[in-house]
Coordinates of N, CA and C in Angstrom, one line a residue:
M100 N -77.0 25.0 -45.9 CA -75.9 25.6 -46.6 C -75.6 24.7 -47.8
Q101 N -74.7 25.1 -48.7 CA -74.5 24.4 -49.9 C -73.0 24.4 -50.3
M102 N -72.6 23.3 -51.0 CA -71.2 23.3 -51.6 C -71.4 24.0 -52.9
R103 N -70.6 25.0 -53.1 CA -70.7 25.8 -54.4 C -69.8 25.2 -55.4
F104 N -69.9 25.7 -56.7 CA -69.1 25.3 -57.8 C -67.6 25.6 -57.6
D105 N -67.3 26.5 -56.7 CA -65.9 26.9 -56.5 C -65.3 26.2 -55.3
E106 N -66.0 25.2 -54.8 CA -65.6 24.4 -53.7 C -65.6 25.1 -52.3
R107 N -66.4 26.1 -52.2 CA -66.5 26.9 -51.0 C -68.0 26.6 -50.5
I108 N -68.1 26.7 -49.2 CA -69.4 26.5 -48.6 C -70.1 27.9 -48.5
G109 N -71.4 28.0 -48.8 CA -72.1 29.2 -48.7 C -73.6 29.0 -48.7
F110 N -74.3 30.1 -48.9 CA -75.7 30.1 -48.9 C -76.2 30.4 -50.3
P111 N -77.4 30.1 -50.6 CA -77.9 30.5 -52.0 C -77.8 32.0 -52.2
C112 N -77.3 32.4 -53.3 CA -77.1 33.8 -53.6 C -77.2 34.2 -55.0
S113 N -77.4 35.4 -55.3 CA -77.6 35.9 -56.7 C -77.4 37.4 -56.7
F114 N -77.1 38.0 -57.8 CA -77.1 39.4 -58.0 C -78.5 39.8 -58.3
V115 N -79.0 40.8 -57.6 CA -80.4 41.3 -57.8 C -80.5 42.5 -58.7
D116 N -81.4 42.5 -59.6 CA -81.7 43.7 -60.4 C -82.4 44.7 -59.5
V117 N -81.8 45.8 -59.3 CA -82.4 46.8 -58.4 C -83.7 47.4 -58.9
Q118 N -84.0 47.1 -60.1 CA -85.3 47.6 -60.7 C -86.5 46.9 -60.1
G119 N -86.3 45.6 -59.8 CA -87.5 44.8 -59.3 C -87.4 44.6 -57.8
S120 N -88.4 43.8 -57.3 CA -88.4 43.5 -55.9 C -87.3 42.5 -55.6
S121 N -86.4 42.9 -54.6 CA -85.3 42.0 -54.3 C -85.8 40.7 -53.6
L122 N -86.9 40.7 -52.9 CA -87.5 39.5 -52.3 C -88.0 38.6 -53.3
D123 N -88.7 39.1 -54.3 CA -89.2 38.3 -55.4 C -88.1 37.6 -56.1
W124 N -87.1 38.4 -56.4 CA -85.9 37.9 -57.1 C -85.2 36.8 -56.3
M125 N -85.1 37.1 -55.0 CA -84.4 36.1 -54.2 C -85.2 34.8 -54.1
N126 N -86.5 34.9 -54.0 CA -87.3 33.6 -53.9 C -87.2 32.9 -55.2
R127 N -87.2 33.5 -56.3 CA -87.0 32.8 -57.6 C -85.6 32.2 -57.7
E128 N -84.6 32.9 -57.2 CA -83.2 32.3 -57.3 C -83.1 31.1 -56.3
L129 N -83.8 31.2 -55.2 CA -83.8 30.1 -54.2 C -84.4 28.9 -54.8
R130 N -85.4 29.1 -55.6 CA -86.1 27.9 -56.3 C -85.2 27.3 -57.3
K131 N -84.4 28.2 -58.0 CA -83.5 27.7 -59.0 C -82.4 26.8 -58.4
E132 N -81.9 27.2 -57.2 CA -80.8 26.6 -56.6 C -81.2 25.4 -55.7
R133 N -82.5 25.5 -55.1 CA -82.9 24.4 -54.2 C -84.1 23.6 -54.7
G134 N -84.7 23.9 -55.8 CA -85.8 23.1 -56.3 C -87.2 23.6 -55.9
D135 N -88.2 22.9 -56.5 CA -89.5 23.3 -56.3 C -90.1 23.1 -54.9
A136 N -89.4 22.4 -54.0 CA -89.9 22.3 -52.6 C -89.9 23.6 -51.9
V137 N -89.1 24.6 -52.3 CA -89.1 25.9 -51.7 C -90.4 26.7 -52.0
A138 N -91.2 26.3 -53.0 CA -92.4 27.0 -53.3 C -93.4 26.9 -52.2
T139 N -93.2 26.0 -51.2 CA -94.2 25.9 -50.1 C -94.0 27.0 -49.0
F140 N -92.9 27.8 -49.1 CA -92.7 28.9 -48.2 C -92.0 30.0 -49.0
R141 N -92.0 31.2 -48.4 CA -91.4 32.4 -48.9 C -90.4 33.0 -47.9
V142 N -89.3 33.5 -48.4 CA -88.5 34.4 -47.6 C -89.1 35.8 -47.6
E143 N -89.4 36.3 -46.4 CA -90.0 37.6 -46.3 C -89.1 38.6 -45.6
R144 N -89.5 39.8 -45.6 CA -88.7 40.9 -45.1 C -88.4 40.6 -43.6
S145 N -89.4 40.0 -42.9 CA -89.2 39.7 -41.4 C -88.1 38.7 -41.2
D146 N -87.6 38.0 -42.3 CA -86.5 37.0 -42.2 C -85.1 37.6 -42.3
Y147 N -85.1 38.9 -42.6 CA -83.8 39.7 -42.8 C -83.0 39.6 -41.5
R148 N -81.7 39.4 -41.6 CA -80.8 39.4 -40.5 C -79.7 40.4 -40.5
S149 N -79.1 40.6 -41.7 CA -78.0 41.6 -41.7 C -77.5 41.8 -43.2
S150 N -76.6 42.8 -43.3 CA -76.1 43.1 -44.6 C -74.6 43.3 -44.4
H151 N -73.8 42.9 -45.5 CA -72.4 42.9 -45.4 C -71.9 43.5 -46.7
L152 N -71.0 44.5 -46.7 CA -70.3 45.1 -47.8 C -69.2 44.1 -48.2
V153 N -69.2 43.7 -49.5 CA -68.2 42.8 -50.0 C -66.9 43.6 -50.3
D154 N -65.8 43.2 -49.7 CA -64.5 43.9 -49.9 C -64.1 44.0 -51.4
G155 N -63.7 45.2 -51.8 CA -63.2 45.4 -53.1 C -64.2 45.3 -54.3
Q156 N -65.5 45.2 -53.9 CA -66.5 45.1 -55.0 C -67.7 46.1 -54.6
C157 N -68.4 46.4 -55.6 CA -69.6 47.3 -55.3 C -70.8 46.3 -55.1
V158 N -70.7 45.5 -54.0 CA -71.7 44.5 -53.7 C -72.1 44.6 -52.2
V159 N -73.4 44.5 -52.0 CA -73.9 44.4 -50.6 C -74.6 43.1 -50.5
A160 N -74.2 42.2 -49.6 CA -74.8 40.9 -49.4 C -75.8 41.0 -48.3
H161 N -77.1 40.7 -48.6 CA -78.1 40.8 -47.6 C -78.4 39.3 -47.1
F162 N -78.5 39.1 -45.8 CA -78.6 37.8 -45.3 C -80.0 37.6 -44.6
Y163 N -80.6 36.5 -45.0 CA -81.9 36.2 -44.4 C -81.9 34.8 -43.8
A164 N -82.6 34.5 -42.7 CA -82.6 33.2 -42.1 C -84.1 32.9 -41.9
K165 N -84.5 31.7 -42.4 CA -85.9 31.2 -42.4 C -86.0 29.9 -41.6
R166 N -86.9 29.9 -40.7 CA -87.2 28.7 -39.9 C -88.1 27.8 -40.7
L167 N -87.7 26.6 -40.9 CA -88.6 25.6 -41.6 C -89.0 24.5 -40.6
T168 N -90.1 23.8 -41.0 CA -90.4 22.6 -40.2 C -89.5 21.5 -40.7
Q169 N -89.4 20.4 -39.9 CA -88.6 19.2 -40.3 C -89.1 18.7 -41.7
E170 N -90.4 18.7 -41.9 CA -90.9 18.2 -43.2 C -90.5 19.1 -44.3
Q171 N -90.5 20.4 -44.2 CA -90.1 21.3 -45.2 C -88.6 21.1 -45.6
L172 N -87.8 21.0 -44.6 CA -86.4 20.8 -44.8 C -86.1 19.4 -45.5
Q173 N -86.8 18.4 -45.1 CA -86.6 17.1 -45.8 C -87.0 17.1 -47.2
A174 N -88.1 17.9 -47.5 CA -88.6 18.0 -48.9 C -87.6 18.8 -49.7
V175 N -87.0 19.8 -49.2 CA -86.0 20.6 -49.9 C -84.8 19.7 -50.2
E176 N -84.3 19.0 -49.2 CA -83.2 18.1 -49.4 C -83.5 17.0 -50.4
A177 N -84.7 16.5 -50.4 CA -85.0 15.4 -51.4 C -85.1 15.9 -52.8
R178 N -85.6 17.1 -53.0 CA -85.9 17.7 -54.3 C -84.7 18.5 -54.9
A179 N -83.8 18.9 -54.0 CA -82.6 19.7 -54.5 C -81.9 19.2 -55.7
P180 N -81.7 17.9 -55.8 CA -80.9 17.4 -56.9 C -81.7 17.6 -58.3
Q181 N -83.0 17.9 -58.2 CA -83.7 18.2 -59.5 C -83.7 19.7 -59.8
A182 N -83.1 20.5 -58.9 CA -83.1 22.0 -59.2 C -82.3 22.3 -60.4
K183 N -82.7 23.4 -61.0 CA -82.1 23.8 -62.3 C -80.6 24.0 -62.2
D184 N -80.1 24.6 -61.1 CA -78.7 24.9 -60.9 C -77.9 23.8 -60.2
H185 N -78.6 22.7 -59.9 CA -77.9 21.6 -59.2 C -76.8 21.0 -60.2
G186 N -75.6 20.9 -59.7 CA -74.5 20.3 -60.5 C -73.8 21.4 -61.3
L187 N -74.4 22.6 -61.3 CA -73.7 23.7 -62.0 C -73.2 24.7 -61.0
E188 N -74.1 25.5 -60.5 CA -73.7 26.5 -59.4 C -73.6 25.8 -58.0
V189 N -74.5 24.9 -57.8 CA -74.6 24.2 -56.6 C -74.3 22.7 -56.7
L190 N -73.3 22.2 -56.0 CA -72.8 20.9 -56.1 C -73.5 19.9 -55.1
G191 N -74.2 20.5 -54.1 CA -74.9 19.7 -53.1 C -75.2 20.5 -51.8
L192 N -76.2 20.0 -51.1 CA -76.5 20.7 -49.8 C -75.6 20.1 -48.7
V193 N -75.3 21.0 -47.7 CA -74.5 20.6 -46.6 C -75.2 20.9 -45.3
R194 N -75.3 19.9 -44.4 CA -75.9 20.1 -43.1 C -74.8 20.5 -42.1
V195 N -75.0 21.5 -41.4 CA -74.1 22.0 -40.4 C -74.2 21.1 -39.2
P196 N -73.0 20.6 -38.7 CA -73.1 19.8 -37.4 C -73.4 20.6 -36.2
L197 N -74.6 20.4 -35.6 CA -75.0 21.1 -34.5 C -74.6 20.4 -33.2
Y198 N -73.4 20.0 -33.1 CA -72.9 19.3 -31.9 C -71.4 19.6 -31.8
I199 N -70.8 19.4 -30.7 CA -69.4 19.5 -30.5 C -69.0 18.2 -29.7
L200 N -68.0 17.5 -30.3 CA -67.5 16.3 -29.7 C -66.9 16.5 -28.3
R201 N -66.7 15.5 -27.5 CA -66.2 15.6 -26.2 C -64.8 16.2 -26.2
D202 N -64.1 16.1 -27.3 CA -62.7 16.7 -27.4 C -62.7 18.2 -27.5
G203 N -64.0 18.7 -27.7 CA -64.1 20.2 -27.8 C -63.7 20.7 -29.1
V204 N -63.3 19.9 -30.1 CA -62.9 20.3 -31.4 C -63.8 19.8 -32.5
G205 N -64.1 18.5 -32.5 CA -64.9 17.9 -33.5 C -66.3 18.5 -33.6
G206 N -66.9 18.4 -34.7 CA -68.3 18.9 -34.9 C -68.2 20.3 -35.4
L207 N -69.0 21.2 -34.8 CA -69.1 22.6 -35.2 C -67.8 23.3 -35.3
P208 N -66.9 23.3 -34.3 CA -65.6 24.0 -34.5 C -64.8 23.5 -35.7
T209 N -64.8 22.2 -35.9 CA -64.0 21.7 -37.1 C -64.7 22.1 -38.4
F210 N -66.0 22.1 -38.4 CA -66.8 22.5 -39.6 C -66.5 24.0 -40.0
L211 N -66.3 24.8 -39.0 CA -66.0 26.2 -39.2 C -64.6 26.5 -39.8
E212 N -63.8 25.4 -39.9 CA -62.5 25.6 -40.5 C -62.6 25.4 -42.0
N213 N -63.7 25.0 -42.6 CA -63.9 24.9 -44.0 C -63.7 26.2 -44.7
S214 N -63.6 26.1 -46.0 CA -63.5 27.3 -46.8 C -64.9 27.9 -47.1
F215 N -65.2 29.1 -46.6 CA -66.5 29.7 -46.8 C -66.4 30.8 -47.8
I216 N -67.4 31.1 -48.6 CA -67.4 32.3 -49.5 C -67.8 33.5 -48.7
G217 N -67.1 34.6 -48.9 CA -67.5 35.9 -48.3 C -67.7 35.9 -46.8
A218 N -68.8 36.4 -46.4 CA -69.2 36.4 -45.0 C -70.0 35.2 -44.5
A219 N -70.0 34.2 -45.3 CA -70.9 33.0 -45.0 C -70.6 32.4 -43.6
R220 N -69.4 32.3 -43.2 CA -69.1 31.8 -41.8 C -69.7 32.6 -40.7
E221 N -69.5 33.9 -40.8 CA -70.1 34.8 -39.8 C -71.6 34.8 -39.9
Q222 N -72.2 34.7 -41.1 CA -73.6 34.7 -41.2 C -74.2 33.4 -40.6
L223 N -73.5 32.3 -40.8 CA -73.9 31.0 -40.2 C -73.9 31.1 -38.7
L224 N -72.9 31.7 -38.1 CA -72.8 31.8 -36.6 C -73.9 32.8 -36.2
E225 N -74.2 33.8 -36.9 CA -75.3 34.7 -36.6 C -76.6 34.0 -36.6
A226 N -76.9 33.2 -37.6 CA -78.1 32.5 -37.8 C -78.3 31.5 -36.7
L227 N -77.3 30.7 -36.3 CA -77.3 29.7 -35.3 C -77.7 30.3 -34.0
Q228 N -77.2 31.5 -33.7 CA -77.5 32.2 -32.5 C -78.9 32.8 -32.5
Y229 N -79.3 33.4 -33.6 CA -80.6 34.0 -33.8 C -81.7 33.0 -33.7
L230 N -81.5 31.8 -34.3 CA -82.5 30.8 -34.4 C -82.5 29.9 -33.1
E231 N -81.6 30.3 -32.2 CA -81.5 29.6 -30.9 C -81.2 28.1 -31.1
L232 N -80.3 27.7 -32.0 CA -80.0 26.3 -32.2 C -78.8 25.9 -31.4
V233 N -78.1 26.9 -30.7 CA -77.0 26.5 -29.9 C -77.1 27.3 -28.6
N234 N -76.4 26.7 -27.6 CA -76.4 27.4 -26.3 C -75.6 28.7 -26.4
P235 N -76.0 29.7 -25.6 CA -75.4 31.0 -25.8 C -73.9 31.1 -25.9
G236 N -73.2 30.3 -25.1 CA -71.7 30.4 -25.0 C -71.0 29.7 -26.2
T237 N -71.8 28.8 -26.9 CA -71.2 28.0 -27.9 C -70.6 28.8 -29.1
I238 N -71.3 29.8 -29.5 CA -70.8 30.6 -30.6 C -69.4 31.3 -30.3
A239 N -69.4 31.9 -29.1 CA -68.1 32.5 -28.7 C -67.0 31.5 -28.5
N240 N -67.3 30.4 -27.9 CA -66.3 29.4 -27.8 C -65.8 28.8 -29.1
S241 N -66.8 28.6 -30.0 CA -66.4 28.1 -31.4 C -65.5 29.0 -32.1
R242 N -65.8 30.3 -32.0 CA -64.9 31.4 -32.6 C -63.5 31.3 -32.0
T243 N -63.5 31.2 -30.7 CA -62.2 31.2 -30.0 C -61.4 29.9 -30.4
Q244 N -62.1 28.8 -30.5 CA -61.4 27.5 -31.0 C -60.9 27.7 -32.4
L245 N -61.7 28.3 -33.3 CA -61.3 28.5 -34.7 C -60.1 29.4 -34.7
L246 N -60.2 30.5 -34.1 CA -59.0 31.5 -34.1 C -57.8 30.9 -33.5
S247 N -57.9 30.1 -32.4 CA -56.7 29.5 -31.8 C -56.1 28.4 -32.7
R248 N -56.9 27.7 -33.5 CA -56.3 26.7 -34.4 C -55.8 27.3 -35.7
I249 N -56.4 28.3 -36.2 CA -56.1 28.9 -37.5 C -55.0 30.0 -37.4
C250 N -55.3 30.9 -36.5 CA -54.4 32.1 -36.3 C -53.3 31.9 -35.3
L251 N -53.6 31.3 -34.3 CA -52.6 31.1 -33.2 C -52.4 29.7 -32.8
P252 N -51.9 28.8 -33.6 CA -51.9 27.4 -33.3 C -51.1 27.1 -32.1
W253 N -50.2 27.9 -31.7 CA -49.4 27.6 -30.5 C -50.1 27.8 -29.2
T254 N -51.3 28.5 -29.3 CA -52.1 28.7 -28.0 C -53.2 27.7 -27.9
H255 N -53.4 26.8 -28.8 CA -54.5 25.8 -28.7 C -54.3 24.9 -27.5
G256 N -55.3 24.8 -26.8 CA -55.3 23.9 -25.6 C -56.7 23.2 -25.5
S257 N -56.8 22.4 -24.5 CA -58.0 21.7 -24.3 C -59.1 22.6 -23.6
Q258 N -60.2 22.6 -24.2 CA -61.3 23.4 -23.6 C -62.6 22.5 -23.6
D259 N -62.6 21.7 -22.6 CA -63.7 20.7 -22.5 C -65.0 21.3 -22.0
E260 N -65.0 22.4 -21.4 CA -66.2 22.9 -20.9 C -66.7 24.2 -21.7
G261 N -68.0 24.5 -21.5 CA -68.5 25.7 -22.1 C -69.1 25.4 -23.5
F262 N -69.0 24.2 -24.0 CA -69.6 23.9 -25.3 C -70.9 23.2 -25.1
G263 N -71.9 23.4 -26.0 CA -73.1 22.7 -25.9 C -74.1 23.1 -26.9
I264 N -74.8 22.2 -27.6 CA -75.8 22.5 -28.6 C -77.1 22.2 -28.0
R265 N -78.1 23.1 -28.2 CA -79.4 22.8 -27.8 C -79.9 21.7 -28.8
E266 N -80.5 20.7 -28.2 CA -80.9 19.6 -29.1 C -82.1 20.0 -29.9
G267 N -81.9 20.0 -31.3 CA -83.0 20.2 -32.2 C -83.6 21.6 -32.3
G268 N -83.1 22.6 -31.6 CA -83.7 23.9 -31.6 C -85.1 23.8 -30.9
R269 N -86.1 24.3 -31.6 CA -87.5 24.2 -31.1 C -88.0 22.9 -31.6
E270 N -89.0 22.4 -30.9 CA -89.6 21.1 -31.2 C -90.1 21.0 -32.6
G271 N -89.7 20.0 -33.4 CA -90.2 19.7 -34.7 C -89.8 20.7 -35.7
E272 N -88.8 21.5 -35.5 CA -88.4 22.5 -36.5 C -87.0 22.3 -36.9
A273 N -86.7 22.7 -38.2 CA -85.4 22.7 -38.7 C -85.2 24.0 -39.4
N274 N -84.1 24.3 -40.0 CA -83.8 25.6 -40.6 C -83.1 25.5 -41.9
A275 N -83.4 26.6 -42.7 CA -82.6 26.8 -43.9 C -82.3 28.3 -44.0
F276 N -81.3 28.6 -44.8 CA -80.9 30.0 -44.9 C -80.8 30.4 -46.3
C277 N -80.9 31.7 -46.5 CA -80.9 32.3 -47.8 C -80.1 33.6 -47.8
L278 N -79.3 33.8 -48.8 CA -78.5 35.0 -48.9 C -78.8 35.7 -50.3
G279 N -79.1 37.0 -50.3 CA -79.3 37.7 -51.5 C -78.3 38.8 -51.6
A280 N -77.9 39.2 -52.8 CA -77.0 40.3 -53.0 C -77.5 41.3 -54.0
E281 N -77.1 42.6 -53.8 CA -77.5 43.6 -54.8 C -76.2 44.3 -55.2
R282 N -76.2 44.7 -56.5 CA -75.1 45.5 -57.0 C -75.4 46.9 -57.0

């Protein structure tokens, strides 16, 4: 994920010219926002996860999740500060905490309280589940924790059980995400 110019957390995104290939456009935009290390892989149609209609706008946000090796992720992180849009549209990369502290609040549940752009919070939770980076019950419990602290603070209680992150996902793999949009 990335910290955007508007101080919200989100995924790389751009408006796509419907005349061209949206995947080509998205891969070019990803390179502008993340740097030349992304040239070692491509976001493909098989990486597609979902689409969301943006409220009040004539915009459909298409979400893709791409599994990277640890080496690919480290290269992207190292070269991102040299990307064309770094410091302009993108203020920096953000690693999502894939853990929950013993108090049941710190880590992922607290991270989810940040300000996200559009559907990015839901897309993150969808990707974590799809890429099998968290135990099955963690997403539901994190949503419950988030709602109880933001919407219903008087119902917040201790929930020490039911949380857990699978350590590292699959062996030797890390993950990056990409979001494209069409008008």
